[in-house]
């Protein structure tokens, strides 16, 4: 993980790649949950991190999908108070906060991340982008 983006000096780290299909989001959440629990995070803290991860992974599947390419999820934990979540996908462009109407059935993912995370942002990659979030427990 890039410490410049989320300021987490990781004692623990986890990374996995997933196929950009909807069933991969719960798979990523379950795999990340196992890592977070192994690191000793309580259920409430893990749930917060997993919600942010789910929103970013859903965006990668829905908006960052490129045929034949995976999306990647990384988590870093400093074993004290900060967790960094990164989701990278091969699609160019920066996601933006939407302003959905009450009747819209989507478009709230980054607003949820913005509310729950201490900070979040987007970093360009050679191919695609990484959306990162820093969560203070």
XYZ file of N, CA, C and O in Angstrom:
548
model
N 0.835 -1.180 0.000
C 0.000 0.000 0.000
C 0.878 1.240 0.000
O 1.974 1.231 0.520
N 0.367 2.257 -0.540
C 1.104 3.502 -0.648
C 0.860 4.345 0.597
O -0.211 4.876 0.802
N 1.878 4.458 1.459
C 1.717 5.199 2.709
C 1.421 6.670 2.458
O 0.841 7.337 3.303
N 1.816 7.194 1.309
C 1.512 8.592 0.992
C 0.014 8.838 0.902
O -0.455 9.907 1.235
N -0.713 7.830 0.471
C -2.133 8.045 0.234
C -2.975 7.916 1.489
O -3.948 8.616 1.644
N -2.629 7.007 2.377
C -3.518 6.811 3.512
C -2.827 6.854 4.859
O -3.471 6.676 5.883
N -1.542 7.107 4.906
C -0.815 7.308 6.159
C -0.929 6.155 7.140
O -0.941 6.375 8.344
N -1.053 4.940 6.662
C -1.073 3.779 7.541
C 0.287 3.110 7.445
O 0.713 2.710 6.369
N 0.974 3.023 8.571
C 2.240 2.311 8.631
C 1.899 0.876 9.025
O 1.715 0.587 10.207
N 1.766 -0.016 8.051
C 1.157 -1.309 8.340
C 2.042 -2.259 9.128
O 3.208 -2.461 8.806
N 1.468 -2.810 10.175
C 2.053 -3.948 10.856
C 1.523 -5.224 10.202
O 2.197 -6.225 10.135
N 0.279 -5.124 9.715
C -0.379 -6.237 9.042
C -0.819 -5.786 7.655
O -1.251 -4.654 7.482
N -0.729 -6.688 6.697
C -1.185 -6.372 5.355
C -1.803 -7.590 4.695
O -1.443 -8.731 5.006
N -2.741 -7.334 3.795
C -3.449 -8.397 3.074
C -3.772 -7.879 1.683
O -4.099 -6.712 1.508
N -3.672 -8.780 0.687
C -3.986 -8.406 -0.688
C -4.532 -9.631 -1.405
O -4.068 -10.748 -1.188
N -5.529 -9.380 -2.258
C -6.052 -10.446 -3.094
C -6.665 -9.832 -4.343
O -7.183 -8.717 -4.306
N -6.603 -10.567 -5.458
C -7.225 -10.143 -6.710
C -8.509 -10.926 -6.919
O -8.607 -12.092 -6.528
N -9.468 -10.260 -7.582
C -10.775 -10.857 -7.797
C -11.232 -10.604 -9.231
O -10.906 -9.581 -9.818
N -12.032 -11.522 -9.747
C -12.674 -11.349 -11.039
C -13.740 -10.263 -10.894
O -14.483 -10.268 -9.913
N -13.852 -9.341 -11.844
C -14.810 -8.236 -11.701
C -16.254 -8.635 -12.037
O -16.834 -8.187 -13.017
N -16.807 -9.500 -11.198
C -18.199 -9.917 -11.317
C -18.866 -9.712 -9.958
O -18.192 -9.764 -8.925
N -20.180 -9.465 -9.927
C -20.855 -9.171 -8.664
C -20.604 -10.167 -7.527
O -20.430 -9.744 -6.372
N -20.551 -11.494 -7.759
C -20.300 -12.411 -6.639
C -18.927 -12.223 -5.982
O -18.700 -12.702 -4.870
N -18.017 -11.522 -6.648
C -16.704 -11.291 -6.064
C -16.745 -10.317 -4.890
O -15.862 -10.347 -4.031
N -17.750 -9.455 -4.832
C -17.824 -8.483 -3.732
C -18.010 -9.199 -2.389
O -17.227 -8.977 -1.464
N -19.003 -10.087 -2.231
C -19.089 -10.788 -0.951
C -17.900 -11.715 -0.700
O -17.492 -11.913 0.446
N -17.331 -12.262 -1.775
C -16.143 -13.098 -1.610
C -14.982 -12.264 -1.044
O -14.291 -12.699 -0.128
N -14.791 -11.066 -1.579
C -13.742 -10.173 -1.069
C -14.009 -9.797 0.385
O -13.091 -9.763 1.216
N -15.269 -9.534 0.694
C -15.635 -9.164 2.057
C -15.329 -10.312 3.034
O -14.762 -10.092 4.102
N -15.689 -11.541 2.669
C -15.421 -12.696 3.541
C -13.922 -12.927 3.714
O -13.444 -13.184 4.823
N -13.175 -12.828 2.628
C -11.725 -13.037 2.709
C -11.067 -11.957 3.565
O -10.201 -12.249 4.396
N -11.475 -10.718 3.387
C -10.927 -9.618 4.182
C -11.332 -9.756 5.646
O -10.528 -9.476 6.552
N -12.557 -10.189 5.899
C -13.014 -10.386 7.273
C -12.127 -11.389 8.000
O -11.771 -11.181 9.169
N -11.753 -12.451 7.323
C -10.881 -13.452 7.945
C -9.544 -12.822 8.347
O -9.031 -13.086 9.440
N -8.995 -11.968 7.481
C -7.731 -11.297 7.811
C -7.914 -10.342 8.983
O -7.108 -10.333 9.922
N -8.968 -9.534 8.951
C -9.200 -8.564 10.020
C -9.393 -9.253 11.367
O -8.857 -8.808 12.392
N -10.130 -10.344 11.378
C -10.347 -11.087 12.624
C -9.054 -11.719 13.113
O -8.791 -11.738 14.315
N -8.230 -12.220 12.187
C -6.938 -12.794 12.577
C -6.025 -11.738 13.204
O -5.209 -12.051 14.060
N -6.194 -10.486 12.789
C -5.397 -9.395 13.353
C -5.955 -8.886 14.671
O -5.386 -7.988 15.277
N -7.117 -9.405 15.090
C -7.675 -9.043 16.376
C -8.667 -7.896 16.370
O -9.034 -7.402 17.436
N -9.130 -7.459 15.208
C -10.138 -6.401 15.194
C -11.457 -6.939 15.750
O -11.845 -8.069 15.454
N -12.131 -6.120 16.551
C -13.435 -6.525 17.076
C -14.464 -6.474 15.952
O -14.229 -5.890 14.896
N -15.620 -7.061 16.194
C -16.663 -7.162 15.163
C -17.105 -5.799 14.640
O -17.308 -5.626 13.456
N -17.276 -4.823 15.538
C -17.724 -3.499 15.109
C -16.723 -2.809 14.204
O -17.082 -2.234 13.174
N -15.446 -2.869 14.572
C -14.397 -2.256 13.746
C -14.277 -2.972 12.415
O -14.151 -2.329 11.367
N -14.327 -4.305 12.446
C -14.239 -5.072 11.201
C -15.425 -4.746 10.296
O -15.254 -4.586 9.081
N -16.620 -4.604 10.869
C -17.808 -4.293 10.066
C -17.663 -2.947 9.365
O -18.057 -2.800 8.203
N -17.097 -1.968 10.053
C -16.872 -0.649 9.460
C -15.921 -0.754 8.265
O -16.204 -0.236 7.185
N -14.810 -1.442 8.451
C -13.837 -1.622 7.374
C -14.472 -2.386 6.207
O -14.296 -2.014 5.040
N -15.234 -3.418 6.521
C -15.837 -4.240 5.468
C -16.907 -3.490 4.684
O -17.074 -3.729 3.486
N -17.604 -2.573 5.322
C -18.578 -1.772 4.587
C -17.881 -0.860 3.581
O -18.290 -0.768 2.420
N -16.798 -0.231 4.002
C -16.027 0.616 3.084
C -15.472 -0.234 1.943
O -15.582 0.126 0.767
N -14.894 -1.384 2.282
C -14.364 -2.289 1.261
C -15.464 -2.692 0.279
O -15.249 -2.685 -0.936
N -16.638 -3.033 0.790
C -17.747 -3.459 -0.078
C -18.149 -2.369 -1.065
O -18.392 -2.648 -2.241
N -18.229 -1.139 -0.585
C -18.617 -0.037 -1.475
C -17.566 0.185 -2.558
O -17.902 0.379 -3.730
N -16.287 0.151 -2.173
C -15.223 0.361 -3.167
C -15.142 -0.807 -4.143
O -14.945 -0.609 -5.349
N -15.315 -2.030 -3.650
C -15.279 -3.199 -4.531
C -16.473 -3.196 -5.488
O -16.331 -3.540 -6.664
N -17.631 -2.800 -4.991
C -18.809 -2.712 -5.859
C -18.576 -1.704 -6.973
O -18.925 -1.959 -8.136
N -17.971 -0.575 -6.643
C -17.651 0.414 -7.684
C -16.689 -0.169 -8.708
O -16.823 0.077 -9.912
N -15.695 -0.937 -8.248
C -14.735 -1.541 -9.175
C -15.428 -2.514 -10.121
O -15.126 -2.553 -11.316
N -16.375 -3.293 -9.596
C -17.101 -4.254 -10.421
C -18.035 -3.536 -11.395
O -18.102 -3.883 -12.570
N -18.744 -2.522 -10.905
C -19.759 -1.849 -11.740
C -19.172 -0.835 -12.716
O -19.677 -0.690 -13.826
N -18.130 -0.132 -12.303
C -17.630 0.984 -13.112
C -16.190 0.808 -13.590
O -15.762 1.537 -14.484
N -15.435 -0.104 -12.986
C -14.023 -0.255 -13.331
C -13.698 -1.508 -14.096
O -12.542 -1.830 -14.326
N -14.718 -2.206 -14.515
C -14.540 -3.502 -15.166
C -13.951 -3.361 -16.557
O -14.439 -2.585 -17.376
N -12.912 -4.144 -16.809
C -12.324 -4.276 -18.141
C -12.219 -5.781 -18.393
O -11.643 -6.503 -17.572
N -12.794 -6.283 -19.488
C -12.759 -7.722 -19.744
C -11.340 -8.288 -19.680
O -10.393 -7.700 -20.208
N -11.221 -9.400 -18.992
C -9.936 -10.076 -18.877
C -9.015 -9.514 -17.808
O -7.896 -9.999 -17.658
N -9.439 -8.510 -17.062
C -8.602 -7.895 -16.030
C -9.265 -8.057 -14.667
O -10.483 -7.995 -14.545
N -8.463 -8.220 -13.637
C -8.944 -8.360 -12.267
C -9.013 -7.002 -11.579
O -8.439 -6.027 -12.050
N -9.700 -6.960 -10.433
C -9.545 -5.835 -9.530
C -8.838 -6.361 -8.286
O -8.852 -7.556 -8.004
N -8.179 -5.485 -7.586
C -7.324 -5.880 -6.471
C -7.756 -5.146 -5.206
O -8.050 -3.949 -5.253
N -7.784 -5.859 -4.104
C -8.124 -5.279 -2.806
C -6.924 -5.441 -1.891
O -6.339 -6.526 -1.807
N -6.559 -4.349 -1.217
C -5.480 -4.370 -0.235
C -5.981 -3.749 1.066
O -6.728 -2.784 1.036
N -5.518 -4.320 2.163
C -5.825 -3.768 3.480
C -4.530 -3.704 4.270
O -3.720 -4.643 4.225
N -4.331 -2.613 4.979
C -3.197 -2.469 5.890
C -3.741 -2.044 7.249
O -4.688 -1.259 7.322
N -3.138 -2.573 8.302
C -3.575 -2.252 9.656
C -2.334 -1.980 10.492
O -1.396 -2.766 10.493
N -2.337 -0.876 11.235
C -1.170 -0.524 12.048
C -1.195 -1.175 13.430
O -0.328 -0.911 14.252
N -2.193 -2.030 13.690
C -2.361 -2.756 14.959
C -2.703 -1.830 16.121
O -2.611 -2.237 17.264
N -3.106 -0.614 15.818
C -3.507 0.312 16.869
C -4.825 0.996 16.541
O -5.830 0.753 17.186
N -4.808 1.880 15.528
C -5.997 2.699 15.301
C -6.336 2.963 13.845
O -7.407 3.468 13.559
N -5.442 2.645 12.909
C -5.701 2.980 11.502
C -5.743 1.737 10.625
O -4.901 0.849 10.742
N -6.729 1.728 9.731
C -6.818 0.696 8.705
C -6.889 1.417 7.366
O -7.643 2.382 7.206
N -6.097 0.968 6.428
C -6.158 1.495 5.066
C -6.762 0.446 4.152
O -6.438 -0.733 4.257
N -7.666 0.875 3.300
C -8.298 -0.002 2.318
C -8.016 0.587 0.949
O -8.187 1.796 0.740
N -7.563 -0.254 0.032
C -7.342 0.173 -1.354
C -8.020 -0.811 -2.287
O -7.903 -2.023 -2.102
N -8.705 -0.285 -3.281
C -9.285 -1.119 -4.333
C -8.806 -0.542 -5.660
O -9.043 0.625 -5.962
N -8.112 -1.375 -6.415
C -7.552 -0.952 -7.706
C -8.292 -1.660 -8.832
O -8.612 -2.839 -8.724
N -8.562 -0.920 -9.896
C -9.183 -1.511 -11.074
C -8.499 -0.948 -12.314
O -7.808 0.059 -12.244
N -8.676 -1.609 -13.466
C -7.952 -1.206 -14.669
C -8.580 -0.064 -15.468
O -8.027 0.359 -16.478
N -9.705 0.457 -15.035
C -10.386 1.506 -15.798
C -9.810 2.871 -15.447
O -9.574 3.183 -14.286
N -9.583 3.688 -16.466
C -9.105 5.062 -16.264
C -10.236 5.926 -15.725
O -11.399 5.576 -15.829
N -9.892 7.080 -15.185
C -10.895 8.031 -14.733
C -11.060 8.027 -13.233
O -10.784 7.039 -12.566
N -11.491 9.149 -12.719
C -11.669 9.309 -11.281
C -13.141 9.245 -10.910
O -13.964 9.935 -11.502
N -13.478 8.438 -9.910
C -14.857 8.438 -9.436
C -15.145 9.740 -8.693
O -14.240 10.381 -8.168
N -16.397 10.112 -8.661
C -16.793 11.348 -7.985
C -18.027 11.089 -7.136
O -18.824 10.193 -7.444
N -18.152 11.870 -6.092
C -19.351 11.791 -5.264
C -20.568 12.153 -6.109
O -20.551 13.156 -6.822
N -21.591 11.332 -6.041
C -22.825 11.582 -6.786
C -23.820 12.283 -5.863
O -23.647 12.321 -4.650
N -24.856 12.813 -6.455
C -25.932 13.448 -5.701
C -27.241 12.776 -6.119
O -28.059 13.362 -6.831
N -27.441 11.507 -5.662
C -28.621 10.775 -6.114
C -29.902 11.321 -5.494
O -29.901 11.873 -4.394
N -30.992 11.149 -6.226
C -32.306 11.510 -5.692
C -32.805 10.345 -4.844
O -32.289 9.223 -4.939
N -33.815 10.554 -4.014
C -34.350 9.451 -3.197
C -34.829 8.255 -4.017
O -34.827 7.134 -3.517
N -35.202 8.484 -5.276
C -35.680 7.390 -6.117
C -34.557 6.613 -6.796
O -34.792 5.527 -7.327
N -33.339 7.154 -6.792
C -32.207 6.459 -7.411
C -31.860 5.215 -6.597
O -31.835 5.250 -5.371
N -31.573 4.131 -7.310
C -31.241 2.877 -6.636
C -29.744 2.670 -6.497
O -29.307 1.664 -5.951
N -28.948 3.590 -6.967
C -27.497 3.468 -6.839
C -26.903 4.870 -6.729
O -27.619 5.867 -6.747
N -25.590 4.939 -6.602
C -24.920 6.231 -6.576
C -24.554 6.733 -5.192
O -24.123 7.868 -5.045
N -24.689 5.881 -4.175
C -24.404 6.319 -2.808
C -23.104 5.753 -2.242
O -22.731 6.069 -1.116
N -22.413 4.912 -2.999
C -21.229 4.226 -2.490
C -20.155 5.157 -1.968
O -19.675 5.009 -0.844
N -19.743 6.129 -2.784
C -18.689 7.039 -2.328
C -19.168 7.957 -1.224
O -18.376 8.371 -0.372
N -20.456 8.268 -1.181
C -20.981 9.069 -0.069
C -20.875 8.285 1.240
O -20.550 8.856 2.288
N -21.118 6.990 1.181
C -20.958 6.143 2.364
C -19.495 6.117 2.787
O -19.172 6.280 3.960
N -18.597 5.919 1.824
C -17.164 5.923 2.123
C -16.752 7.270 2.711
O -16.026 7.332 3.710
N -17.229 8.355 2.119
C -16.901 9.698 2.593
C -17.357 9.908 4.042
O -16.679 10.565 4.831
N -18.495 9.342 4.391
C -19.026 9.475 5.750
C -18.257 8.626 6.757
O -17.978 9.076 7.872
N -17.887 7.415 6.376
C -17.285 6.474 7.315
C -15.772 6.597 7.438
O -15.210 6.286 8.491
N -15.104 7.024 6.382
C -13.641 7.062 6.385
C -13.130 8.396 6.907
O -13.772 9.434 6.749
N -11.959 8.341 7.514
C -11.280 9.551 7.969
C -10.846 10.381 6.762
O -10.883 11.605 6.798
N -10.447 9.691 5.702
C -10.053 10.335 4.444
C -10.158 9.290 3.342
O -10.109 8.091 3.603
N -10.313 9.768 2.111
C -10.303 8.870 0.960
C -9.840 9.665 -0.251
O -9.844 10.885 -0.247
N -9.419 8.951 -1.275
C -8.975 9.618 -2.482
C -8.735 8.626 -3.600
O -8.994 7.439 -3.465
N -8.212 9.149 -4.689
C -7.954 8.349 -5.880
C -6.519 8.592 -6.312
O -6.037 9.725 -6.293
N -5.861 7.540 -6.691
C -4.487 7.613 -7.157
C -4.408 6.911 -8.510
O -4.932 5.801 -8.670
N -3.811 7.562 -9.487
C -3.641 6.946 -10.808
C -2.580 5.857 -10.728
O -1.670 5.913 -9.901
N -2.719 4.872 -11.608
C -1.733 3.794 -11.754
C -1.305 3.761 -13.215
O -1.894 4.439 -14.049
N -0.313 2.968 -13.514
C 0.099 2.820 -14.910
C -1.093 2.354 -15.726
O -1.353 2.851 -16.815
N -1.841 1.404 -15.192
C -3.088 0.956 -15.805
C -4.187 1.135 -14.762
O -4.182 0.486 -13.729
N -5.090 2.049 -15.007
C -6.234 2.218 -14.127
C -5.995 3.160 -12.967
O -5.239 4.131 -13.076
N -6.650 2.824 -11.848
C -6.623 3.709 -10.684
C -6.742 2.888 -9.410
O -7.142 1.720 -9.441
N -6.422 3.525 -8.299
C -6.637 2.959 -6.973
C -7.469 3.952 -6.184
O -7.126 5.132 -6.104
N -8.563 3.473 -5.623
C -9.357 4.283 -4.712
C -9.002 3.791 -3.313
O -9.056 2.591 -3.034
N -8.588 4.723 -2.458
C -8.134 4.360 -1.120
C -8.986 5.060 -0.065
O -9.590 6.097 -0.327
N -9.013 4.454 1.113
C -9.707 5.046 2.257
C -8.906 4.744 3.507
O -8.327 3.660 3.655
N -8.855 5.706 4.405
C -8.213 5.531 5.707
C -9.317 5.571 6.753
O -10.115 6.512 6.795
N -9.347 4.546 7.598
C -10.392 4.425 8.603
C -9.745 4.448 9.982
O -8.884 3.607 10.278
N -10.156 5.385 10.803
C -9.667 5.473 12.178
C -10.647 4.699 13.061
O -11.832 4.981 13.076
N -10.125 3.719 13.778
C -10.985 2.871 14.627
C -11.212 3.540 15.972
O -10.414 4.282 16.457
